[in-house]
Each structure stands twice: as C-alpha cells, then as structure tokens.
C-alpha positions as a LaTeX table, in Angstrom:
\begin{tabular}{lrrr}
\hline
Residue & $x$ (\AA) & $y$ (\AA) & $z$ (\AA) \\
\hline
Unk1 & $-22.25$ & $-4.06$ & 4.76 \\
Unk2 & $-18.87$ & $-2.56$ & 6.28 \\
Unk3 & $-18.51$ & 0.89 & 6.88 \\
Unk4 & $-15.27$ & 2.45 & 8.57 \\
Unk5 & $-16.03$ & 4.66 & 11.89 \\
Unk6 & $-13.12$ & 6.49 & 13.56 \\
Unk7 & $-12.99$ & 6.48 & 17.22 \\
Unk8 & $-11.20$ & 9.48 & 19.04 \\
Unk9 & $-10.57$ & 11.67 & 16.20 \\
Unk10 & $-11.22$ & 15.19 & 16.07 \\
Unk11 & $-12.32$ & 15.15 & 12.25 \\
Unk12 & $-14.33$ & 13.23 & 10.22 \\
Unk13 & $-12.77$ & 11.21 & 7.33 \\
Unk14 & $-14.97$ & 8.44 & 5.52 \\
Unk15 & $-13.50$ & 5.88 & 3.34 \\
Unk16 & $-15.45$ & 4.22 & 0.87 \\
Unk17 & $-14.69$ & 0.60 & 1.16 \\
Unk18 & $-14.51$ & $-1.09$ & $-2.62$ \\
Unk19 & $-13.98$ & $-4.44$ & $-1.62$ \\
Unk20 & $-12.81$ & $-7.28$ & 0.83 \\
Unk21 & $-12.42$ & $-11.08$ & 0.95 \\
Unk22 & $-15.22$ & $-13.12$ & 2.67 \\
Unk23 & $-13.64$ & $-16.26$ & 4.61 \\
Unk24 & $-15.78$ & $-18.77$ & 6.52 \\
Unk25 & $-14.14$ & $-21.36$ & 8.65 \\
Unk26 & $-15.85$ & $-24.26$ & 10.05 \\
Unk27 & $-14.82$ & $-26.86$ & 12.24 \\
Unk28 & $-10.96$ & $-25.96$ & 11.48 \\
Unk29 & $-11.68$ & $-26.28$ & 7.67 \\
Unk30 & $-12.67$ & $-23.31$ & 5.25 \\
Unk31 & $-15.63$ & $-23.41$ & 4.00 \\
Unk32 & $-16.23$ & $-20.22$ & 1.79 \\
Unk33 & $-14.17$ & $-17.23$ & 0.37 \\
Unk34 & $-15.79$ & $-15.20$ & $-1.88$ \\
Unk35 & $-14.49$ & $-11.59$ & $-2.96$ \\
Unk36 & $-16.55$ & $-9.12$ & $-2.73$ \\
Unk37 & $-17.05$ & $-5.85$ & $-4.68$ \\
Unk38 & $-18.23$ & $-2.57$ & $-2.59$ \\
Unk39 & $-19.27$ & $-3.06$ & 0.57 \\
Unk40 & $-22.52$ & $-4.84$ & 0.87 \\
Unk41 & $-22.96$ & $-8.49$ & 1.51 \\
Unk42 & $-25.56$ & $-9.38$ & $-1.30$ \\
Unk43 & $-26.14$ & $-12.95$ & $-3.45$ \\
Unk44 & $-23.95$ & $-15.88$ & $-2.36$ \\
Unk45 & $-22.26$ & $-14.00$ & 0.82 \\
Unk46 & $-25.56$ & $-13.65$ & 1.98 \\
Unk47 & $-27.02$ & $-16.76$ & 1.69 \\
Unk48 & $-23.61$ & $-18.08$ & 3.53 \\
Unk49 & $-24.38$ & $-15.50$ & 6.58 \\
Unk50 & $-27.97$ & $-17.00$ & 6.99 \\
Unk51 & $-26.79$ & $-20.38$ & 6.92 \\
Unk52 & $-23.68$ & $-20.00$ & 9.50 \\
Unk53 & $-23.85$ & $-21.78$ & 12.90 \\
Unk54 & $-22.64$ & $-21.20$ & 16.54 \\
Unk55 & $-18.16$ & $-22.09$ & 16.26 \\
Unk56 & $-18.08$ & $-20.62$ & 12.50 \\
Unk57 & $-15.50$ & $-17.99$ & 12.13 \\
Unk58 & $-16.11$ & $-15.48$ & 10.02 \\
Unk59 & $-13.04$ & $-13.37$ & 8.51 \\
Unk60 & $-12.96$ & $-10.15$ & 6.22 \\
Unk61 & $-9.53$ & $-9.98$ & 5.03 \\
Unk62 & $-8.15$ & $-8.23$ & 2.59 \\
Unk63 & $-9.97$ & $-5.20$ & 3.00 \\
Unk64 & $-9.88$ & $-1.88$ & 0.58 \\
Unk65 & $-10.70$ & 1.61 & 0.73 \\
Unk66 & $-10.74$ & 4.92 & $-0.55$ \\
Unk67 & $-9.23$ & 7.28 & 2.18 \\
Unk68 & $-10.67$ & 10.80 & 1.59 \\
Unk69 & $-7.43$ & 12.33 & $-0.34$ \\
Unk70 & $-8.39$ & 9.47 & $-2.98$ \\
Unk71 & $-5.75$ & 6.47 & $-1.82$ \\
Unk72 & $-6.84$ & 3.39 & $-2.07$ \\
Unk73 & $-5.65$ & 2.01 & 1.10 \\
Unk74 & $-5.67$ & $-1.54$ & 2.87 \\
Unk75 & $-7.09$ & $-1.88$ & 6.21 \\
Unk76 & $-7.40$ & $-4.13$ & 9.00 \\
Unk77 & $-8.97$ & $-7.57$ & 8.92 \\
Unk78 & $-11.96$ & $-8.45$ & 11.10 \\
Unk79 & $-13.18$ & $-11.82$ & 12.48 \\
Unk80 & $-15.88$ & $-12.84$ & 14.67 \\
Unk81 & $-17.24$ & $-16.01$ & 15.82 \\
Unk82 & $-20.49$ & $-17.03$ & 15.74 \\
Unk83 & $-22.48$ & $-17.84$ & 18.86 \\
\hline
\end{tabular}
C-alpha cells in the first residue's frame, strides 16, 4: 500500500491516504488505470503488479490524503519503472 513518511521534520504528522489513480504504461501505450480507494493495492491492481514486466512504468497520480488537522489534501505523484 502507500503510506506518507516525512523526512527532516521535527514532528510527526501522518496522513491517511483515501485514494489514488493506478496508471500502467507499456511500451509507450497505457495499459491500466484503475482508481483506487484507501491505500492498499488489492483485486485487479494487484493482479496488474504481478503481471508487470522489466520497461513498464508504473504511475500513482492523483493522490489524496487526510493531513492531521482533517484536510483532505493532494499530494505528489510517484512513478517507477520496472526492472
């Protein structure tokens, strides 16, 4: 799942992530987007992780979370590439 982990900061403030978009490009050409509730990958999102190859790009966009005053806030993006 995702979980949000501040670097360099004095306090601790965990957000509760409630949901992202699940992009998989291959080859240039999307393959899967799924949204996703919470912040596990579970059914269809996982099946896609155990089938990705080296080259696929994997992309969590659209990323929400609950800051600790109760905001829901949108954070970053992350992609990797598979090896």
């Amino acid at each position: 799942g995702i979980s949000v982990v501040w670097e360099n900061v004095a306090i601790d403030m965990p957000f509760r992530i409630k949901g992202f978009t699940f992009k998989v490009i291959r080859k240039g050409a999307v393959i899967a987007t799924l949204d996703v509730s919470g912040n596990l990958f579970e059914g269809d999102c996982k099946r896609i992780i155990n089938e990705l190859t080296g080259g696929d790009k994997v992309i969590l966009e659209k990323i929400r979370g609950v800051s600790p005053d109760g905001i829901v806030r949108s954070l970053n993006d992350l992609a990797f590439t598979m090896k």
